[in-house]
CSV table of C-alpha atoms and ligand atoms in Angstrom, one decimal:
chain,number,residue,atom,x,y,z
A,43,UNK,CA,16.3,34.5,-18.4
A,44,UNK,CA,19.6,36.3,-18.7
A,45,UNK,CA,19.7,40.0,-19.5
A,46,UNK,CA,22.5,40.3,-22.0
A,47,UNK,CA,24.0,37.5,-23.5
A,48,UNK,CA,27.5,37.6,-23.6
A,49,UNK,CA,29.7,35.9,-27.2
A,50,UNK,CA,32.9,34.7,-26.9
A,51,UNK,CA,35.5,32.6,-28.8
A,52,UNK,CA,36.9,30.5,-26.4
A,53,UNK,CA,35.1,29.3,-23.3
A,54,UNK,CA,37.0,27.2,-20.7
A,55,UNK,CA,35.4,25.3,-18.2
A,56,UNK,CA,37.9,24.8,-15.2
A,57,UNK,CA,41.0,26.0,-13.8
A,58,UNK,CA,43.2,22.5,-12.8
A,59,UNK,CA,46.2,22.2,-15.4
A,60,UNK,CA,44.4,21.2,-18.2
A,61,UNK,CA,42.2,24.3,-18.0
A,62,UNK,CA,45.2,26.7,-17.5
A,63,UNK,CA,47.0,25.4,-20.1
A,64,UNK,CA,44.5,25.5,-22.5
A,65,UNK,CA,43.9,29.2,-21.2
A,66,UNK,CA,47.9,29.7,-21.8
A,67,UNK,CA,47.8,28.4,-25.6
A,68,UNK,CA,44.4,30.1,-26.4
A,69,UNK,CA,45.7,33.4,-25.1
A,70,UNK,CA,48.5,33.2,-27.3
A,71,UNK,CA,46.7,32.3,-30.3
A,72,UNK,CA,44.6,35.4,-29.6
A,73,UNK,CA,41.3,33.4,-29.5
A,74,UNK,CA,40.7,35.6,-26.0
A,75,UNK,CA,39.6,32.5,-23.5
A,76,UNK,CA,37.2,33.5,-20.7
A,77,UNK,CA,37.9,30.9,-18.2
A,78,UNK,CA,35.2,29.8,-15.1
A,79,UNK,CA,37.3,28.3,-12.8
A,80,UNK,CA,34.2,26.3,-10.7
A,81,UNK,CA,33.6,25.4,-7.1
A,82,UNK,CA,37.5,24.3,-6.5
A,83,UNK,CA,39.4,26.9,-8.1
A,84,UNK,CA,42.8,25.0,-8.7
A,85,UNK,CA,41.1,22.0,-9.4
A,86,UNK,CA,42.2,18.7,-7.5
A,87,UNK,CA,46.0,19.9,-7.1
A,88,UNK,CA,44.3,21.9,-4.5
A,89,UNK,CA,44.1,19.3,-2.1
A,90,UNK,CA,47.8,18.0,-2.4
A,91,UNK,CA,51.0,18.7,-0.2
A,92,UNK,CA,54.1,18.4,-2.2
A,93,UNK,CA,54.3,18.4,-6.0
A,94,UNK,CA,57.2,16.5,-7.3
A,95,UNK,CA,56.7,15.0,-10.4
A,96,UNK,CA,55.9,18.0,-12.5
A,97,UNK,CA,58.6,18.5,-14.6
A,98,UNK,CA,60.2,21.9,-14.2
A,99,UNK,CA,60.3,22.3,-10.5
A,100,UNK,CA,63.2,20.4,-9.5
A,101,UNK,CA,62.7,21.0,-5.7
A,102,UNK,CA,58.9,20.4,-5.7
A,103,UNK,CA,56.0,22.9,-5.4
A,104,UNK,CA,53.1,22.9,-3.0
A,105,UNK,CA,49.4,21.9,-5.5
A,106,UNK,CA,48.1,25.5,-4.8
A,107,UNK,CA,51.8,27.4,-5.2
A,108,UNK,CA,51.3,25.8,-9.1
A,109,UNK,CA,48.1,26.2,-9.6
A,110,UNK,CA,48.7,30.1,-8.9
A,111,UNK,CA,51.7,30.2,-10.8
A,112,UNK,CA,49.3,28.4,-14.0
A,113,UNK,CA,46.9,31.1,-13.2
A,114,UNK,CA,49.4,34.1,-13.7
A,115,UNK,CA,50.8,32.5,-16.5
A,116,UNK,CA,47.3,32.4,-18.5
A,117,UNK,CA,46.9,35.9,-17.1
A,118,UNK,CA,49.9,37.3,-18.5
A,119,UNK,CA,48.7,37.1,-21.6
A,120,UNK,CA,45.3,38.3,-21.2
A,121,UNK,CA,43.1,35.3,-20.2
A,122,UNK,CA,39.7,36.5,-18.6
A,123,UNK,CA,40.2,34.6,-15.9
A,124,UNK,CA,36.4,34.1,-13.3
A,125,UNK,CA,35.0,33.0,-10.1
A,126,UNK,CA,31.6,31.7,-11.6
A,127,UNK,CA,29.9,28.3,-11.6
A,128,UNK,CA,28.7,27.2,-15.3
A,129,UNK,CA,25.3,25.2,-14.5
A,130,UNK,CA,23.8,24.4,-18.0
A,131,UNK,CA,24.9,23.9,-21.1
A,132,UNK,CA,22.9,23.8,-24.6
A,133,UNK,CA,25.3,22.1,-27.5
A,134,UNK,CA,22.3,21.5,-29.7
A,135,UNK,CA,23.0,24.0,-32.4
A,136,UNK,CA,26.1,25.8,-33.8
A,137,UNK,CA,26.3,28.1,-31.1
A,138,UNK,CA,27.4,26.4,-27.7
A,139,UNK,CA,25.5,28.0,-25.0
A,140,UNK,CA,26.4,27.9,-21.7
A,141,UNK,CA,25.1,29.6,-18.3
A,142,UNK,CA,27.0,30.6,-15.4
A,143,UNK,CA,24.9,30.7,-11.9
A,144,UNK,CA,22.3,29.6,-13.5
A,145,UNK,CA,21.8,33.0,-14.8
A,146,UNK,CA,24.0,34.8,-17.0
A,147,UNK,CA,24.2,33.2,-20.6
A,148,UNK,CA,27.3,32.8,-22.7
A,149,UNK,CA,27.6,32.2,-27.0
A,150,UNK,CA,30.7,30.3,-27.2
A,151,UNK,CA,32.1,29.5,-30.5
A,152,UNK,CA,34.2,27.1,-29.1
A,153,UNK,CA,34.0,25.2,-25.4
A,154,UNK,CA,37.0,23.4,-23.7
A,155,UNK,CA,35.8,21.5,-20.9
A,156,UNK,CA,38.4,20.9,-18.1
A,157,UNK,CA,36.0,20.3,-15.3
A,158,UNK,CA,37.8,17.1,-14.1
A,159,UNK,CA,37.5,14.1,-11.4
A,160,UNK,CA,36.4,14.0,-8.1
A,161,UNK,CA,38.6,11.5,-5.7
A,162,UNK,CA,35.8,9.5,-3.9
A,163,UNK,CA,36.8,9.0,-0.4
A,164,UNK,CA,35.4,7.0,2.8
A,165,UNK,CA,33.3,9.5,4.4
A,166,UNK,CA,34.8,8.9,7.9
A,167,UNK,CA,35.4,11.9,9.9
A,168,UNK,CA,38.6,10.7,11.0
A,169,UNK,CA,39.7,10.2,7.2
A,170,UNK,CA,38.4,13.9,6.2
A,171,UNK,CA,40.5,15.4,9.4
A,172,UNK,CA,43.8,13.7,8.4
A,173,UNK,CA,43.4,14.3,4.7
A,174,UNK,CA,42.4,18.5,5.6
A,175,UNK,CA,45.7,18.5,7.7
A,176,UNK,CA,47.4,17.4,5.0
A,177,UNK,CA,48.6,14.1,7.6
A,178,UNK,CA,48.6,11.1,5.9
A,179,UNK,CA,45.4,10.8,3.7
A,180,UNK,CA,45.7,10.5,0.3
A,181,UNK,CA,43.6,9.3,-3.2
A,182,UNK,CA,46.9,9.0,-5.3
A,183,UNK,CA,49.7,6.4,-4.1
A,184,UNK,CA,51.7,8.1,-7.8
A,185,UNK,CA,51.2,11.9,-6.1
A,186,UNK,CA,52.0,10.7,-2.3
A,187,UNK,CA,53.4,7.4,-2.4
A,188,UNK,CA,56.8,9.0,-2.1
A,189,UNK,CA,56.5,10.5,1.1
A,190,UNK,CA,56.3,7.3,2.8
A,191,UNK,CA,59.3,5.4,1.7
A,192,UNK,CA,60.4,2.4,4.0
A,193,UNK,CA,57.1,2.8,5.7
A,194,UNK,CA,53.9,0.8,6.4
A,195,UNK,CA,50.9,2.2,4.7
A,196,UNK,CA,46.9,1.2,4.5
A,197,UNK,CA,45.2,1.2,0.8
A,198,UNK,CA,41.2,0.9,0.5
A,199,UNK,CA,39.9,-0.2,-2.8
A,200,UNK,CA,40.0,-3.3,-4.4
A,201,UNK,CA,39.1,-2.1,-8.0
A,202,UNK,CA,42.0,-1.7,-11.0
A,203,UNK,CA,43.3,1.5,-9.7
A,204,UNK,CA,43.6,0.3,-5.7
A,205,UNK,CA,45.5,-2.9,-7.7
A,206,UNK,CA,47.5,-0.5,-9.5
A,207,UNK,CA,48.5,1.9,-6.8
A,208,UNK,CA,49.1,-0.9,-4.2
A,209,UNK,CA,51.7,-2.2,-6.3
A,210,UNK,CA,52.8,1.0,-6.9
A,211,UNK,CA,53.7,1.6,-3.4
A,212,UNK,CA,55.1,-2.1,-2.8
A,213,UNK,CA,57.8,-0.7,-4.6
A,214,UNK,CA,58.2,2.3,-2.3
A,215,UNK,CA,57.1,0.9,1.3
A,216,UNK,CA,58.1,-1.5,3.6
A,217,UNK,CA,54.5,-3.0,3.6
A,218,UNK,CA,51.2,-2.2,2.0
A,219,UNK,CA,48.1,-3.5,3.8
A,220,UNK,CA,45.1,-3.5,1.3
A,221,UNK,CA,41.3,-3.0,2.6
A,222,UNK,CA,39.3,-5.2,0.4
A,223,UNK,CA,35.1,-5.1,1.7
A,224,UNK,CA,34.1,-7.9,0.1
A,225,UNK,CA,35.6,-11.7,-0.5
A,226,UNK,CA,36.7,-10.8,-3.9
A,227,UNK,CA,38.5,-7.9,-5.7
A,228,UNK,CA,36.5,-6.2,-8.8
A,229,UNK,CA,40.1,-6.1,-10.5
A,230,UNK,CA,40.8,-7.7,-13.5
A,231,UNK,CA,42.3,-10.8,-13.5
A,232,UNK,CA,45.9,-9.7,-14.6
A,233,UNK,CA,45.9,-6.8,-11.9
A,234,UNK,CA,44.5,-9.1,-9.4
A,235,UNK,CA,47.4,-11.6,-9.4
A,236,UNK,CA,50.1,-9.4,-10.0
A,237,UNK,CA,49.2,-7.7,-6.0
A,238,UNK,CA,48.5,-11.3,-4.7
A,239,UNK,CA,51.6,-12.2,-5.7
A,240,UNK,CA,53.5,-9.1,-4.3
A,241,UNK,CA,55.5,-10.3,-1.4
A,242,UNK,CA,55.0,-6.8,0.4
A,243,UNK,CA,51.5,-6.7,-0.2
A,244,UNK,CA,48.7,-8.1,2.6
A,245,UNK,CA,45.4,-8.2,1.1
A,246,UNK,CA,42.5,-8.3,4.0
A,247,UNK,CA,39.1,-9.5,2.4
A,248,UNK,CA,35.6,-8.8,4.2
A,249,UNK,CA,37.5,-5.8,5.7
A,250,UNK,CA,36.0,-2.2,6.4
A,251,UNK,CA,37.9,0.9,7.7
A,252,UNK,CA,36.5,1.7,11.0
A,253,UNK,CA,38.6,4.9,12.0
A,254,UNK,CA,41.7,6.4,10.6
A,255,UNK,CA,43.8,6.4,13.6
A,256,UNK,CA,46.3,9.4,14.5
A,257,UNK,CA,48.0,11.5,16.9
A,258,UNK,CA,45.9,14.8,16.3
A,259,UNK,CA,49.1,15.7,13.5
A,260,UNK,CA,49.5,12.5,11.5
A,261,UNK,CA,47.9,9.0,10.8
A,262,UNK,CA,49.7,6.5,12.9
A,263,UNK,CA,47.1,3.5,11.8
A,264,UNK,CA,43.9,2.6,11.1
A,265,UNK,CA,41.4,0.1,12.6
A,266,UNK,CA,39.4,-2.3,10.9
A,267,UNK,CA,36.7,-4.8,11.2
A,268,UNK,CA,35.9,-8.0,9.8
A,269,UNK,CA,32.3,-7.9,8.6
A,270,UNK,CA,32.3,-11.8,8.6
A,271,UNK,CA,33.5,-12.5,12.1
A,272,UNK,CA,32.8,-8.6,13.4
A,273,UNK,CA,36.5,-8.6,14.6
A,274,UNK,CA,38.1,-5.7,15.0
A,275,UNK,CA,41.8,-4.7,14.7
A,276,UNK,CA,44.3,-2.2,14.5
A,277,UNK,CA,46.7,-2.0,11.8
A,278,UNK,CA,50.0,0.3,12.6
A,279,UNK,CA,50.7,2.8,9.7
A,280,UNK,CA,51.5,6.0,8.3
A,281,UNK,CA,49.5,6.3,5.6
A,282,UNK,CA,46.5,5.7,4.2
A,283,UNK,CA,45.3,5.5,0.5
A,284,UNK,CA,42.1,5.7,-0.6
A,285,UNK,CA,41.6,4.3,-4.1
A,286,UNK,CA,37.8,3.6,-4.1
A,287,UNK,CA,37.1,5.3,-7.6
A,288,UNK,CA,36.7,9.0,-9.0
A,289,UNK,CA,33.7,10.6,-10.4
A,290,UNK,CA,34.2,12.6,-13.7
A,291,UNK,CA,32.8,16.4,-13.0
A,292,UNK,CA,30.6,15.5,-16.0
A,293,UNK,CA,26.6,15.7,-15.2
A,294,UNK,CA,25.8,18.7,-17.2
A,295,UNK,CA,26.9,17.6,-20.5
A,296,UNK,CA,25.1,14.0,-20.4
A,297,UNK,CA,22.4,15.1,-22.4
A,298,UNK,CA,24.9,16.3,-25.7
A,299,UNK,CA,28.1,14.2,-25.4
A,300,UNK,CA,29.1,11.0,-25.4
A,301,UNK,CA,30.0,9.9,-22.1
A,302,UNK,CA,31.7,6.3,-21.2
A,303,UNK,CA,29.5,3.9,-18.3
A,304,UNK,CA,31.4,6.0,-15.9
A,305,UNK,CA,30.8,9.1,-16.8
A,306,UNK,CA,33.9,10.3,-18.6
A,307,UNK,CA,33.6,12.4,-21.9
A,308,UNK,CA,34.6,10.4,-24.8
A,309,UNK,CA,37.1,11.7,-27.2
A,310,UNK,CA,38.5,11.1,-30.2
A,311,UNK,CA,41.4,9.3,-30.4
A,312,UNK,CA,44.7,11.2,-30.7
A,313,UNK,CA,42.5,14.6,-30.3
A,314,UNK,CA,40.4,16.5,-27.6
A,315,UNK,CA,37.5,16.5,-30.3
A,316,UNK,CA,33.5,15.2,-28.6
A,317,UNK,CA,31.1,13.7,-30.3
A,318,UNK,CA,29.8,18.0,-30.6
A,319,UNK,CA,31.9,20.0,-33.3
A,320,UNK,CA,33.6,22.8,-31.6
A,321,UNK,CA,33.3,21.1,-27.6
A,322,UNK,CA,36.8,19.6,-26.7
A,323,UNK,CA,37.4,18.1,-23.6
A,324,UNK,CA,41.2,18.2,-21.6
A,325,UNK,CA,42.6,16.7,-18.1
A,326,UNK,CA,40.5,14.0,-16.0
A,327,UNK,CA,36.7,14.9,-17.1
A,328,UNK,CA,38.1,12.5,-20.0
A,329,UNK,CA,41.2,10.5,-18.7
A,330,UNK,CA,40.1,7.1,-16.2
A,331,UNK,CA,43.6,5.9,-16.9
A,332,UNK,CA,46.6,8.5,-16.3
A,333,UNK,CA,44.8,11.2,-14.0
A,334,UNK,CA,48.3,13.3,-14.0
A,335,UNK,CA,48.8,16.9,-13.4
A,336,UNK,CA,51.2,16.7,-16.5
A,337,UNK,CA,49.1,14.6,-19.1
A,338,UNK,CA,46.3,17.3,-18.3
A,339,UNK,CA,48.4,20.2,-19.4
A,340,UNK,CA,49.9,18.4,-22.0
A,341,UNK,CA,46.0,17.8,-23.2
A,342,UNK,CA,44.4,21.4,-22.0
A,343,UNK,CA,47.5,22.1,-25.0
A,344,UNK,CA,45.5,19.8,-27.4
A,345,UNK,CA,42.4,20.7,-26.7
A,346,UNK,CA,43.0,24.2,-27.5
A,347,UNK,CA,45.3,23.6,-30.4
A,348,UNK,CA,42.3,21.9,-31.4
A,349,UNK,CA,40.1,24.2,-31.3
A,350,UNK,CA,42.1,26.9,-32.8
A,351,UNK,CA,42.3,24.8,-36.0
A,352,UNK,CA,38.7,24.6,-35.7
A,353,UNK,CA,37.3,28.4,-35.8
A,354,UNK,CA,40.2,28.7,-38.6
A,355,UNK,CA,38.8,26.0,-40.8
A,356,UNK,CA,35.4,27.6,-40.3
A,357,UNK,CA,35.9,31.1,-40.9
A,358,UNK,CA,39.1,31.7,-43.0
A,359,UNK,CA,39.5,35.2,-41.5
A,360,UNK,CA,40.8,33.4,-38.8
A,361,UNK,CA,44.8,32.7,-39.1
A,362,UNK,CA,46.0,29.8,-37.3
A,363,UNK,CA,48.5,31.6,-35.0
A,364,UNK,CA,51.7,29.6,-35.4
A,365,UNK,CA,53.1,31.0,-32.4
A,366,UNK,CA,51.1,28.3,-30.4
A,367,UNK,CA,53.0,25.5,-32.1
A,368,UNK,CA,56.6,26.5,-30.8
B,413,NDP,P1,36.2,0.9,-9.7
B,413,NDP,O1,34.9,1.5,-9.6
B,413,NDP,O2,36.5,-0.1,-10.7
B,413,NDP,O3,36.5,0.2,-8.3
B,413,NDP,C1,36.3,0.8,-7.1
B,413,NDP,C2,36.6,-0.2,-6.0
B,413,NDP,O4,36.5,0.5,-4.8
B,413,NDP,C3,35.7,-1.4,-6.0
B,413,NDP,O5,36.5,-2.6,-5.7
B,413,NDP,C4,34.8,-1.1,-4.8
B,413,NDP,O6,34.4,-2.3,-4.1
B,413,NDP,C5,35.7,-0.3,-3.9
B,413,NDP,N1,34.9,0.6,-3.1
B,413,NDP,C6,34.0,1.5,-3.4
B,413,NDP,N2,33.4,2.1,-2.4
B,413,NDP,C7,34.0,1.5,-1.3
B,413,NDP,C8,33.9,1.8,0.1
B,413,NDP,N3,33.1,2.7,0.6
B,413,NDP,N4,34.7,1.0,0.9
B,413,NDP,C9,35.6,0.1,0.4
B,413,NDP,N5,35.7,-0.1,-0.9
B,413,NDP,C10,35.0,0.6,-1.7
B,413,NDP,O7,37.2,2.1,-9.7
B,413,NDP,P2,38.7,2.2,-10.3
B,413,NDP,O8,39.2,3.6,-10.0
B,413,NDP,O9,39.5,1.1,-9.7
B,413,NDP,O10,38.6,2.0,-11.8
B,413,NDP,C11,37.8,2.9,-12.6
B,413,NDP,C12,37.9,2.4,-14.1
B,413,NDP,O11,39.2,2.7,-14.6
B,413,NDP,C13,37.7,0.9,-14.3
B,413,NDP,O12,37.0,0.7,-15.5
B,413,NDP,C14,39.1,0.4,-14.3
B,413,NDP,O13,39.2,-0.9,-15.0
B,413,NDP,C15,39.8,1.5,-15.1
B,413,NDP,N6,41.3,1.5,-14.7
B,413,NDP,C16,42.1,0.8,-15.5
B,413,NDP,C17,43.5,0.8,-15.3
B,413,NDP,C18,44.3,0.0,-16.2
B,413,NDP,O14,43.9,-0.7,-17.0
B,413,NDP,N7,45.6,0.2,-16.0
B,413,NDP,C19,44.0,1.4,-14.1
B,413,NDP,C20,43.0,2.1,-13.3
B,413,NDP,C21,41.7,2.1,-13.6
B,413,NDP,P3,33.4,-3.4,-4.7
B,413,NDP,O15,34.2,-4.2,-5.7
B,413,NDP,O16,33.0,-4.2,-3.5
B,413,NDP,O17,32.3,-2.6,-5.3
């Protein structure tokens, strides 16, 4: 049981863009946002090279490099910004509780949840070691595909988003071989013909990853194996794309808000609203579709825009700071 319990206005739940950028509007609308930034401060942009497709930096930025910038930005204008892991959560009642370690217990009046996605990758060491050197692994063709223009690149998945990001890269790459394990694709049928009919594209059915292949600096292949005929081969390349599925960062809230099959928090359209007055939701833990560093921040701005219009419609004390809408 926590000692003291702490009551704040604004409560934000991760620190990718969607969580900063909520920080950054809430700040300015003086609802004070405490911010937990969670296991991976930074969030998933973290784990990528080269930005480029963040509008604003016209010669790129490293993941981290913006994710620190994000931070000093929702500092500068007072956001309480912490290392801390929020464990539970209690939505039941007007007060949104929340506890950090498992110990110390928050009031929120309002809770923006920015917790995000998880890539899922392979689990082979060789995959891990390329992806930490920043050589060649990737979960997002639209981040990465760039970087490997003209070349010859490996994708694993053979759901919508593998579809999606294979074609993607067709576009970019000299030739995209997809890793499909079974004799089918999960796909739907539209995104499923539109890769078998890529001319670029080789699809490989029954076909698992065996070892991401490299030079101790950068992938250079991969070698795979036929589960049907046990075959093994190698497959020359310079990069590989995994695009097996992402798991929303979601468990904790399961038993108050509405999730989706997957596990992504249900909004309501056109707003960061839950199903739980006063809990929004911003960036991935709610997005299957996009999954962009910019549609995050451009909904960590709803979601606190949202929640400012919220503690003013409940306690008319509160002014709508019209500073946030410029
Ligand atoms: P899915 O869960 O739909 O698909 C994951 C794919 O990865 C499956 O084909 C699965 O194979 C394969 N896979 C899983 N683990 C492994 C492994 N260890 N080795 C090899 N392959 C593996 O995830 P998606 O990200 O594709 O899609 C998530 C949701 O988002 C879906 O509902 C999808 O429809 C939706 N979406 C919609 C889009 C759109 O409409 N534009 C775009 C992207 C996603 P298997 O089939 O054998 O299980």
């Amino acid at each position: 049981m926590s000692e003291t319990i702490e009551k704040v206005k604004c409560l934000i739940i991760g620190s990718g863009p969607a969580g900063y950028t909520a920080a950054i509007y809430a700040a300015r609308a003086n609802m004070k946002p405490v911010l937990y930034q969670g296991m991976q401060p930074g969030g998933q942009l973290t784990t990528t090279n080269e930005v480029e497709n963040f509008p604003g930096y016209p010669d790129g930025i490293t993941g981290p490099e913006m994710m620190m910038e994000l931070q000093k930005q929702a500092e500068r204008f007072e956001t309480d910004v912490r290392n801390g892991w929020i464990t539970k959560v209690d939505f039941s009642g007007d007060i949104h509780k929340v506890w950090v370690n498992e110990t110390k217990e928050i009031h929120s009046d309002t809770v923006i949840i920015s917790t995000g996605a998880t890539a899922k990758y392979l689990g082979l060491p060789s995959e891990q070691k390329y992806l930490k050197l920043g050589g060649g692994v990737s979960a997002c063709a639209i981040c990465d595909g760039f970087f490997y223009r003209n070349q010859e690149v490996v994708i694993v998945g053979a759901g919508d988003s593998a579809c999606e990001e294979a074609h993607y890269l067709s576009k970019l790459c000299k030739k995209v071989t997809m890793l499909v394990r079974r004799d089918e694709f999960r796909a739907s049928k539209i995104m499923r013909s539109r890769v078998k009919n890529t001319q670029n594209i080789e699809i490989l059915y029954n076909t698992d990853t065996q070892e991401v292949l490299g030079d101790g600096q950068v992938v250079t292949g991969v070698r795979v194996k036929n589960n049907v005929t046990g075959i093994e081969h190698e497959i020359p390349a310079t990069g590989f794309f995994v695009a097996i599925g992402h798991k929303p960062n979601t468990d904790i809230f399961k038993d108050f808000l509405n999730l989706d099959p997957t596990g992504y928090i249900i909004n309501k359209p056109g707003t960061a609203k839950t199903n739980v007055e006063g809990v929004f939701v911003s960036g991935d833990a709610a997005d299957h579709v996009y999954r962009q560093a910019v549609t995050a921040a451009g909904t960590g701005c709803m979601a606190a825009l949202d929640a400012e219009r919220y503690l003013a419609a409940k306690d008319s004390s509160y002014e709508v700071h019209t500073s946030t809408y410029n």
